[in-house]
Amino acid sequence: MILVTGGAGFIGANFVLDWLAGSNEPVVNLDKLTYAGNLNNLSSLQGDARHIFVQGDIGDSALLAQLLAQYQPRAVVNFAAESHVDRSIHGPEDFIQTNMVGTFRLLEAVRHYWQALPTDSKAAFRFLHVSTDEVYGTLSKDAPPFTEEHTYEPNSPYSASKAASDHLVRAWHHTYGLPVLTTNCSNNYGPYHFPEKLIPLMIVNALAGKNLPVYGDGMQVRDWLYVKDHCSAIRRVLEAGQLGQTYNVGGWNEKPNIEIVNTVCALLDELRPRADGQSYASQITYVQDRPGHDRRYAIDARKIERELGWKPAETFDTGIRKTVAWYLDNADWVANVQTGAYRDWVSKQYTSQ
Ligand code: NAD
């Protein structure tokens, strides 16, 4: 049995689905079901006894103690977080509460559970914390990609709150001996991605005939990884990672945002051409840049490749094609996440220049 937190969100849901596709080891999935949590992501597991869903908060110490005692997991994988940079700029409070206080409460509950385990189970137990490359701050154009030794220089409320959570995890290892592992991954894309993030937003807006809002000059560079490859990296770190270590996870796919948007448009032109024969790229609209927008992130993933033998299965070309095809094939999922609250947020987020 493993306990996953945030398993109804984008990466967590992909992780739970992949886990249960490759193993019969059950999963307890604790998720608060914020706007980003969506049980439709897990609808294929309905009636599957290997998946136990619990709606709740990682900040709820009593609930955590009860779940750990009841299910006796051999590992905890922490995905639960507020994850959207733009939302962290408009309202940082939830980010402090979940990413910092929530991670602290989770660590404490797990520590008490772990300390009371019998020797064998105690030695085998793992706490894996899922984090981001944004904790390292921004890179200049020609700087080498982030290694695990790069200093933490977070620039947004989101990345600062994640950086704080990484430090707590590190401290719980050094101070209490808790057997922790941390992964710092670059931007993910793929199925079940909430359409407030760049790639799904572009697909959804393009198909709806709306503007494709691109921040500033569109030349912000990110490294991109197909979500299933992130999931395989987490599984690999869980089974073979060195306790107390952090592992950078990335796809060696550095691309400016505008190139991503043009690629999405070209794939849509091919797979679902516009009725008027024009390219979806004609819908691109440059909007005012995000305050403090980091210019470049790039991940050096050589440590996980060298030490744990992990490699991504997808290139950016194969992954983005699968992603666009998934959104075209799953119009019902897209319609379901586009609630009134979602529409209000998206219109607040992007203001035309
Ligand atoms: P997401 O926003 O799609 O999902 C987060 C999930 O956590 C949601 O299901 C939400 O309901 C749940 N949640 C939020 N607050 C909670 C709380 N207090 N208690 C319990 N559950 C709570 O995020 P994601 O993109 O799937 O990211 C998952 C993790 O991976 C995050 O920790 C994020 O920082 C990290 N990460 C994301 C990316 C990316 O590109 N998306 C890249 C690297 C790392």
Short mmCIF file of C-alpha atoms and ligand atoms in Angstrom, two decimals:
data_model
loop_
_atom_site.label_atom_id
_atom_site.label_comp_id
_atom_site.label_asym_id
_atom_site.label_seq_id
_atom_site.Cartn_x
_atom_site.Cartn_y
_atom_site.Cartn_z
CA MET A 1 0.00 0.00 0.00
CA ILE A 2 1.23 3.50 -0.80
CA LEU A 3 -0.29 6.83 0.20
CA VAL A 4 -0.43 9.46 -2.53
CA THR A 5 -1.42 13.05 -1.77
CA GLY A 6 -2.84 15.31 -4.49
CA GLY A 7 -3.64 12.28 -6.63
CA ALA A 8 -6.68 13.90 -8.26
CA GLY A 9 -4.58 16.66 -9.86
CA PHE A 10 -2.74 16.61 -13.14
CA ILE A 11 0.48 14.74 -12.29
CA GLY A 12 -0.90 12.87 -9.28
CA ALA A 13 -3.76 11.38 -11.30
CA ASN A 14 -1.41 10.32 -14.09
CA PHE A 15 0.81 8.76 -11.42
CA VAL A 16 -2.05 6.82 -9.79
CA LEU A 17 -3.30 5.57 -13.19
CA ASP A 18 0.20 4.47 -14.24
CA TRP A 19 0.91 2.90 -10.87
CA LEU A 20 -2.21 0.75 -10.96
CA ALA A 21 -1.65 -0.12 -14.63
CA GLY A 22 1.72 -1.61 -13.70
CA SER A 23 1.13 -3.01 -10.21
CA ASN A 24 -1.55 -4.44 -7.97
CA GLU A 25 -0.25 -2.59 -4.93
CA PRO A 26 -3.17 -0.45 -3.72
CA VAL A 27 -3.11 3.34 -3.46
CA VAL A 28 -4.76 5.53 -0.83
CA ASN A 29 -5.28 8.86 -2.52
CA LEU A 30 -5.71 11.88 -0.22
CA ASP A 31 -6.81 14.98 -2.07
CA LYS A 32 -8.61 18.12 -0.94
CA LEU A 33 -10.30 18.51 -4.33
CA THR A 34 -9.47 22.17 -4.80
CA TYR A 35 -10.35 23.70 -8.19
CA ALA A 36 -7.37 21.69 -9.58
CA GLY A 37 -8.49 18.33 -8.20
CA ASN A 38 -10.79 16.43 -10.50
CA LEU A 39 -12.21 12.97 -9.88
CA ASN A 40 -12.99 12.69 -13.60
CA ASN A 41 -9.24 12.17 -14.04
CA LEU A 42 -9.69 8.89 -12.18
CA SER A 43 -13.05 7.78 -13.58
CA SER A 44 -11.46 4.70 -15.18
CA LEU A 45 -10.73 3.46 -11.63
CA GLN A 46 -14.36 3.56 -10.51
CA GLY A 47 -15.16 0.32 -8.66
CA ASP A 48 -11.46 -0.66 -8.55
CA ALA A 49 -10.77 -1.77 -4.97
CA ARG A 50 -7.06 -0.99 -5.39
CA HIS A 51 -7.83 2.74 -5.36
CA ILE A 52 -9.11 4.23 -2.10
CA PHE A 53 -9.98 7.90 -2.46
CA VAL A 54 -10.19 10.15 0.60
CA GLN A 55 -11.17 13.79 0.33
CA GLY A 56 -9.10 15.76 2.82
CA ASP A 57 -6.33 18.22 3.51
CA ILE A 58 -2.63 17.43 4.03
CA GLY A 59 -2.83 20.09 6.75
CA ASP A 60 -5.30 17.98 8.76
CA SER A 61 -3.05 16.25 11.30
CA ALA A 62 -5.80 14.11 12.83
CA LEU A 63 -6.91 12.78 9.45
CA LEU A 64 -3.31 12.04 8.46
CA ALA A 65 -2.65 10.12 11.68
CA GLN A 66 -5.84 8.13 11.17
CA LEU A 67 -5.07 7.25 7.52
CA LEU A 68 -1.48 6.24 8.27
CA ALA A 69 -2.58 4.03 11.19
CA GLN A 70 -5.41 2.48 9.18
CA TYR A 71 -3.60 1.76 5.90
CA GLN A 72 0.03 1.32 7.08
CA PRO A 73 1.57 2.51 3.79
CA ARG A 74 5.15 1.54 2.95
CA ALA A 75 5.61 4.89 1.15
CA VAL A 76 4.10 8.36 0.88
CA VAL A 77 4.33 10.34 -2.37
CA ASN A 78 3.48 14.01 -1.88
CA PHE A 79 2.01 15.74 -4.94
CA ALA A 80 -0.49 17.90 -3.03
CA ALA A 81 0.19 21.57 -3.66
CA GLU A 82 -1.12 24.82 -4.96
CA SER A 83 0.69 24.77 -8.29
CA HIS A 84 -0.18 27.73 -10.48
CA VAL A 85 2.30 30.65 -10.51
CA ASP A 86 -0.27 33.19 -11.69
CA ARG A 87 -2.68 32.27 -8.92
CA SER A 88 0.17 32.63 -6.42
CA ILE A 89 0.67 36.22 -7.58
CA HIS A 90 -3.04 37.07 -7.24
CA GLY A 91 -3.44 35.26 -3.88
CA PRO A 92 -0.36 33.80 -2.16
CA GLU A 93 -2.08 32.76 1.09
CA ASP A 94 -3.25 29.31 -0.07
CA PHE A 95 0.28 28.59 -1.31
CA ILE A 96 1.76 29.29 2.11
CA GLN A 97 -0.95 27.25 3.77
CA THR A 98 -0.77 24.11 1.63
CA ASN A 99 2.79 24.08 0.32
CA MET A 100 4.47 25.12 3.54
CA VAL A 101 2.15 24.47 6.51
CA GLY A 102 0.55 21.45 4.79
CA THR A 103 3.92 19.87 4.01
CA PHE A 104 5.04 20.51 7.60
CA ARG A 105 1.93 18.79 9.01
CA LEU A 106 2.37 15.88 6.60
CA LEU A 107 6.03 15.49 7.56
CA GLU A 108 5.15 15.48 11.24
CA ALA A 109 2.37 12.92 10.86
CA VAL A 110 4.61 10.71 8.73
CA ARG A 111 7.50 11.06 11.20
CA HIS A 112 5.38 9.88 14.13
CA TYR A 113 4.01 6.99 12.07
CA TRP A 114 7.47 6.01 10.79
CA GLN A 115 9.13 6.20 14.21
CA ALA A 116 6.62 3.69 15.59
CA LEU A 117 7.05 1.16 12.76
CA PRO A 118 8.71 -2.21 13.43
CA THR A 119 12.40 -2.25 12.40
CA ASP A 120 11.96 -3.94 8.97
CA SER A 121 9.10 -1.70 7.86
CA LYS A 122 10.91 1.31 9.24
CA ALA A 123 13.98 0.58 7.11
CA ALA A 124 11.90 0.04 3.96
CA PHE A 125 9.72 3.16 4.36
CA ARG A 126 10.10 6.12 1.95
CA PHE A 127 8.70 9.67 1.82
CA LEU A 128 8.98 11.11 -1.69
CA HIS A 129 8.38 14.83 -2.11
CA VAL A 130 7.52 16.02 -5.62
CA SER A 131 8.90 19.46 -6.38
CA THR A 132 9.78 21.79 -9.20
CA ASP A 133 12.78 23.30 -10.99
CA GLU A 134 11.30 26.75 -10.28
CA VAL A 135 12.93 26.69 -6.84
CA TYR A 136 16.27 27.40 -8.55
CA GLY A 137 15.13 30.77 -9.93
CA THR A 138 15.91 32.01 -13.40
CA LEU A 139 18.86 31.33 -15.74
CA SER A 140 20.58 33.71 -18.12
CA LYS A 141 20.59 32.74 -21.80
CA ASP A 142 23.92 30.91 -21.89
CA ALA A 143 24.12 29.61 -18.32
CA PRO A 144 24.39 25.84 -17.89
CA PRO A 145 21.17 24.03 -16.85
CA PHE A 146 20.28 23.62 -13.16
CA THR A 147 22.07 20.78 -11.39
CA GLU A 148 21.05 19.51 -7.95
CA GLU A 149 23.83 21.72 -6.51
CA HIS A 150 22.36 24.97 -7.85
CA THR A 151 21.42 27.45 -5.12
CA TYR A 152 17.75 27.96 -4.35
CA GLU A 153 16.66 31.39 -5.64
CA PRO A 154 12.87 31.23 -5.93
CA ASN A 155 11.21 34.30 -7.45
CA SER A 156 7.44 33.77 -7.24
CA PRO A 157 5.23 33.08 -4.23
CA TYR A 158 4.65 29.62 -5.74
CA SER A 159 8.34 28.76 -6.12
CA ALA A 160 9.19 30.28 -2.72
CA SER A 161 6.54 28.13 -1.05
CA LYS A 162 7.82 25.02 -2.86
CA ALA A 163 11.41 25.90 -1.93
CA ALA A 164 10.33 26.17 1.71
CA SER A 165 8.68 22.76 1.50
CA ASP A 166 11.85 21.24 0.00
CA HIS A 167 13.86 22.68 2.89
CA LEU A 168 11.45 21.23 5.43
CA VAL A 169 11.75 17.80 3.80
CA ARG A 170 15.54 18.07 3.86
CA ALA A 171 15.49 19.14 7.53
CA TRP A 172 13.22 16.25 8.54
CA HIS A 173 15.83 13.90 7.07
CA HIS A 174 18.84 15.55 8.71
CA THR A 175 17.15 16.19 12.05
CA TYR A 176 14.93 13.14 12.53
CA GLY A 177 16.38 10.68 10.04
CA LEU A 178 13.12 10.47 8.08
CA PRO A 179 13.87 8.50 4.88
CA VAL A 180 13.08 11.17 2.30
CA LEU A 181 13.63 11.64 -1.43
CA THR A 182 12.95 14.82 -3.41
CA THR A 183 12.44 15.25 -7.15
CA ASN A 184 12.70 18.65 -8.87
CA CYS A 185 11.08 18.42 -12.26
CA SER A 186 10.68 20.79 -15.18
CA ASN A 187 7.36 21.74 -16.83
CA ASN A 188 5.07 18.79 -17.44
CA TYR A 189 2.51 18.42 -20.19
CA GLY A 190 0.11 15.66 -21.18
CA PRO A 191 -3.39 14.28 -20.48
CA TYR A 192 -5.56 15.72 -17.67
CA HIS A 193 -3.67 19.02 -17.55
CA PHE A 194 -5.96 21.73 -16.22
CA PRO A 195 -6.51 24.27 -19.00
CA GLU A 196 -5.16 27.27 -17.11
CA LYS A 197 -1.60 26.14 -17.98
CA LEU A 198 0.06 27.05 -21.27
CA ILE A 199 -0.35 23.96 -23.46
CA PRO A 200 -3.92 22.91 -22.58
CA LEU A 201 -5.03 26.55 -22.53
CA MET A 202 -3.76 26.99 -26.09
CA ILE A 203 -5.48 23.82 -27.30
CA VAL A 204 -8.78 24.65 -25.63
CA ASN A 205 -8.80 28.30 -26.71
CA ALA A 206 -7.75 27.47 -30.27
CA LEU A 207 -10.62 25.02 -30.70
CA ALA A 208 -13.07 27.52 -29.18
CA GLY A 209 -11.97 30.20 -31.68
CA LYS A 210 -10.58 32.39 -28.88
CA ASN A 211 -7.34 34.37 -28.61
CA LEU A 212 -4.18 32.45 -27.75
CA PRO A 213 -2.66 34.70 -25.02
CA VAL A 214 1.15 34.70 -25.02
CA TYR A 215 2.95 36.57 -22.24
CA GLY A 216 5.34 39.42 -23.20
CA ASP A 217 7.51 38.53 -26.19
CA GLY A 218 6.89 34.77 -25.81
CA MET A 219 10.63 34.14 -25.51
CA GLN A 220 10.55 32.72 -21.96
CA VAL A 221 12.32 29.37 -22.12
CA ARG A 222 11.14 26.27 -20.27
CA ASP A 223 12.22 22.64 -20.30
CA TRP A 224 9.30 20.30 -21.07
CA LEU A 225 8.68 16.71 -19.99
CA TYR A 226 5.78 14.43 -20.92
CA VAL A 227 3.88 13.70 -17.69
CA LYS A 228 4.18 9.89 -18.02
CA ASP A 229 7.96 10.30 -18.08
CA HIS A 230 7.79 12.30 -14.86
CA CYS A 231 5.72 9.46 -13.35
CA SER A 232 8.30 6.85 -14.40
CA ALA A 233 11.05 8.99 -12.86
CA ILE A 234 9.17 9.18 -9.54
CA ARG A 235 8.65 5.40 -9.55
CA ARG A 236 12.35 4.90 -10.23
CA VAL A 237 13.44 7.29 -7.46
CA LEU A 238 11.03 5.59 -5.06
CA GLU A 239 12.50 2.16 -5.77
CA ALA A 240 16.20 3.02 -6.05
CA GLY A 241 16.86 6.62 -4.94
CA GLN A 242 19.46 7.31 -2.24
CA LEU A 243 17.86 8.51 0.97
CA GLY A 244 18.16 12.25 1.57
CA GLN A 245 19.06 12.92 -2.07
CA THR A 246 17.35 15.19 -4.57
CA TYR A 247 16.99 14.29 -8.25
CA ASN A 248 16.43 16.73 -11.07
CA VAL A 249 14.02 15.40 -13.70
CA GLY A 250 13.80 16.89 -17.17
CA GLY A 251 13.47 16.11 -20.83
CA TRP A 252 16.35 18.11 -22.36
CA ASN A 253 13.65 19.99 -24.26
CA GLU A 254 14.35 23.69 -23.78
CA LYS A 255 11.87 25.70 -25.80
CA PRO A 256 10.58 29.29 -25.84
CA ASN A 257 6.86 29.58 -25.11
CA ILE A 258 6.08 30.97 -28.55
CA GLU A 259 7.61 27.89 -30.17
CA ILE A 260 5.38 25.69 -28.00
CA VAL A 261 2.31 27.66 -29.07
CA ASN A 262 3.28 27.47 -32.74
CA THR A 263 3.82 23.70 -32.45
CA VAL A 264 0.38 23.25 -30.88
CA CYS A 265 -1.16 25.35 -33.66
CA ALA A 266 0.59 23.33 -36.39
CA LEU A 267 -0.62 20.04 -34.89
CA LEU A 268 -4.18 21.35 -34.64
CA ASP A 269 -3.95 22.60 -38.25
CA GLU A 270 -3.06 19.04 -39.22
CA LEU A 271 -5.42 17.07 -36.96
CA ARG A 272 -8.47 19.41 -36.80
CA PRO A 273 -8.11 22.10 -39.53
CA ARG A 274 -10.09 25.30 -39.08
CA ALA A 275 -13.18 25.49 -41.29
CA ASP A 276 -11.92 28.70 -42.95
CA GLY A 277 -8.56 27.07 -43.85
CA GLN A 278 -6.58 29.60 -41.79
CA SER A 279 -3.94 28.51 -39.28
CA TYR A 280 -4.78 28.53 -35.57
CA ALA A 281 -1.59 30.64 -35.25
CA SER A 282 -3.66 33.62 -36.48
CA GLN A 283 -5.36 33.55 -33.04
CA ILE A 284 -2.09 34.29 -31.17
CA THR A 285 -2.32 37.51 -29.11
CA TYR A 286 0.55 38.92 -27.08
CA VAL A 287 -0.54 39.99 -23.57
CA GLN A 288 1.12 41.91 -20.75
CA ASP A 289 3.92 39.89 -19.17
CA ARG A 290 3.57 38.27 -15.76
CA PRO A 291 5.27 40.33 -12.99
CA GLY A 292 8.71 38.89 -12.15
CA HIS A 293 8.41 36.36 -14.96
CA ASP A 294 11.47 34.05 -14.90
CA ARG A 295 13.20 34.13 -18.26
CA ARG A 296 14.66 30.67 -18.50
CA TYR A 297 14.60 27.31 -16.69
CA ALA A 298 16.68 24.38 -17.86
CA ILE A 299 17.28 21.07 -16.11
CA ASP A 300 20.42 18.99 -16.04
CA ALA A 301 18.98 15.48 -15.56
CA ARG A 302 22.27 13.61 -15.73
CA LYS A 303 22.21 12.48 -12.08
CA ILE A 304 18.97 10.49 -12.35
CA GLU A 305 20.07 9.14 -15.74
CA ARG A 306 23.50 8.09 -14.52
CA GLU A 307 22.67 6.84 -11.02
CA LEU A 308 19.22 5.36 -11.53
CA GLY A 309 19.23 4.58 -15.26
CA TRP A 310 16.10 6.64 -15.90
CA LYS A 311 15.42 8.09 -19.35
CA PRO A 312 12.29 9.70 -20.79
CA ALA A 313 10.38 7.50 -23.26
CA GLU A 314 8.97 10.42 -25.25
CA THR A 315 10.66 13.12 -27.28
CA PHE A 316 8.93 16.50 -27.31
CA ASP A 317 7.59 15.75 -30.81
CA THR A 318 5.99 12.43 -29.83
CA GLY A 319 4.72 13.72 -26.48
CA ILE A 320 3.11 16.87 -27.79
CA ARG A 321 1.40 14.95 -30.62
CA LYS A 322 -0.06 12.50 -28.06
CA THR A 323 -1.16 15.44 -25.89
CA VAL A 324 -2.97 17.34 -28.65
CA ALA A 325 -4.62 14.09 -29.82
CA TRP A 326 -5.73 13.37 -26.22
CA TYR A 327 -7.46 16.76 -25.93
CA LEU A 328 -9.18 16.24 -29.27
CA ASP A 329 -10.39 12.80 -28.15
CA ASN A 330 -11.53 13.95 -24.70
CA ALA A 331 -13.84 16.87 -25.37
CA ASP A 332 -16.14 15.73 -22.53
CA TRP A 333 -13.33 15.96 -19.97
CA VAL A 334 -12.48 19.44 -21.24
CA ALA A 335 -16.11 20.60 -21.10
CA ASN A 336 -16.43 19.30 -17.54
CA VAL A 337 -13.46 21.26 -16.20
CA GLN A 338 -14.59 24.49 -17.81
CA THR A 339 -16.90 25.53 -15.02
CA GLY A 340 -18.02 29.08 -14.28
CA ALA A 341 -15.22 29.49 -11.72
CA TYR A 342 -12.67 28.46 -14.35
CA ARG A 343 -13.99 30.98 -16.85
CA ASP A 344 -13.89 33.80 -14.29
CA TRP A 345 -10.29 33.00 -13.46
CA VAL A 346 -9.05 32.76 -17.04
CA SER A 347 -10.59 36.12 -17.90
CA LYS A 348 -8.92 37.69 -14.83
CA GLN A 349 -5.55 36.12 -15.63
CA TYR A 350 -4.99 37.43 -19.12
CA THR A 351 -5.37 41.08 -20.03
CA SER A 352 -4.73 42.13 -23.63
CA GLN A 353 -1.87 44.55 -24.23
P1 NAD B 1 -2.32 20.34 -9.73
O1 NAD B 1 -2.62 21.72 -9.28
O2 NAD B 1 -2.86 19.86 -11.02
O3 NAD B 1 -2.80 19.30 -8.61
C1 NAD B 1 -2.63 19.51 -7.23
C2 NAD B 1 -3.56 18.57 -6.49
O4 NAD B 1 -3.35 18.76 -5.09
C3 NAD B 1 -5.03 18.83 -6.76
O5 NAD B 1 -5.69 17.60 -6.99
C4 NAD B 1 -5.53 19.49 -5.49
O6 NAD B 1 -6.89 19.22 -5.21
C5 NAD B 1 -4.61 18.86 -4.46
N1 NAD B 1 -4.44 19.69 -3.26
C6 NAD B 1 -4.20 21.04 -3.22
N2 NAD B 1 -4.12 21.45 -1.95
C7 NAD B 1 -4.28 20.33 -1.17
C8 NAD B 1 -4.27 20.11 0.22
N3 NAD B 1 -4.11 21.11 1.09
N4 NAD B 1 -4.46 18.83 0.67
C9 NAD B 1 -4.65 17.82 -0.19
N5 NAD B 1 -4.68 17.98 -1.53
C10 NAD B 1 -4.49 19.22 -2.01
O7 NAD B 1 -0.74 20.21 -9.69
P2 NAD B 1 0.23 19.31 -10.58
O8 NAD B 1 0.61 20.07 -11.78
O9 NAD B 1 -0.35 17.96 -10.70
O10 NAD B 1 1.51 19.27 -9.62
C11 NAD B 1 1.66 18.24 -8.63
C12 NAD B 1 2.95 18.48 -7.88
O11 NAD B 1 4.05 18.46 -8.80
C13 NAD B 1 3.02 19.84 -7.18
O12 NAD B 1 3.66 19.67 -5.95
C14 NAD B 1 3.86 20.71 -8.10
O13 NAD B 1 4.56 21.67 -7.39
C15 NAD B 1 4.80 19.66 -8.69
N6 NAD B 1 5.33 19.96 -10.04
C16 NAD B 1 4.49 20.31 -11.05
C17 NAD B 1 5.00 20.53 -12.33
C18 NAD B 1 4.10 20.86 -13.51
O14 NAD B 1 4.61 21.16 -14.59
N7 NAD B 1 2.79 20.79 -13.38
C19 NAD B 1 6.37 20.42 -12.55
C20 NAD B 1 7.20 20.07 -11.49
C21 NAD B 1 6.66 19.83 -10.23
#
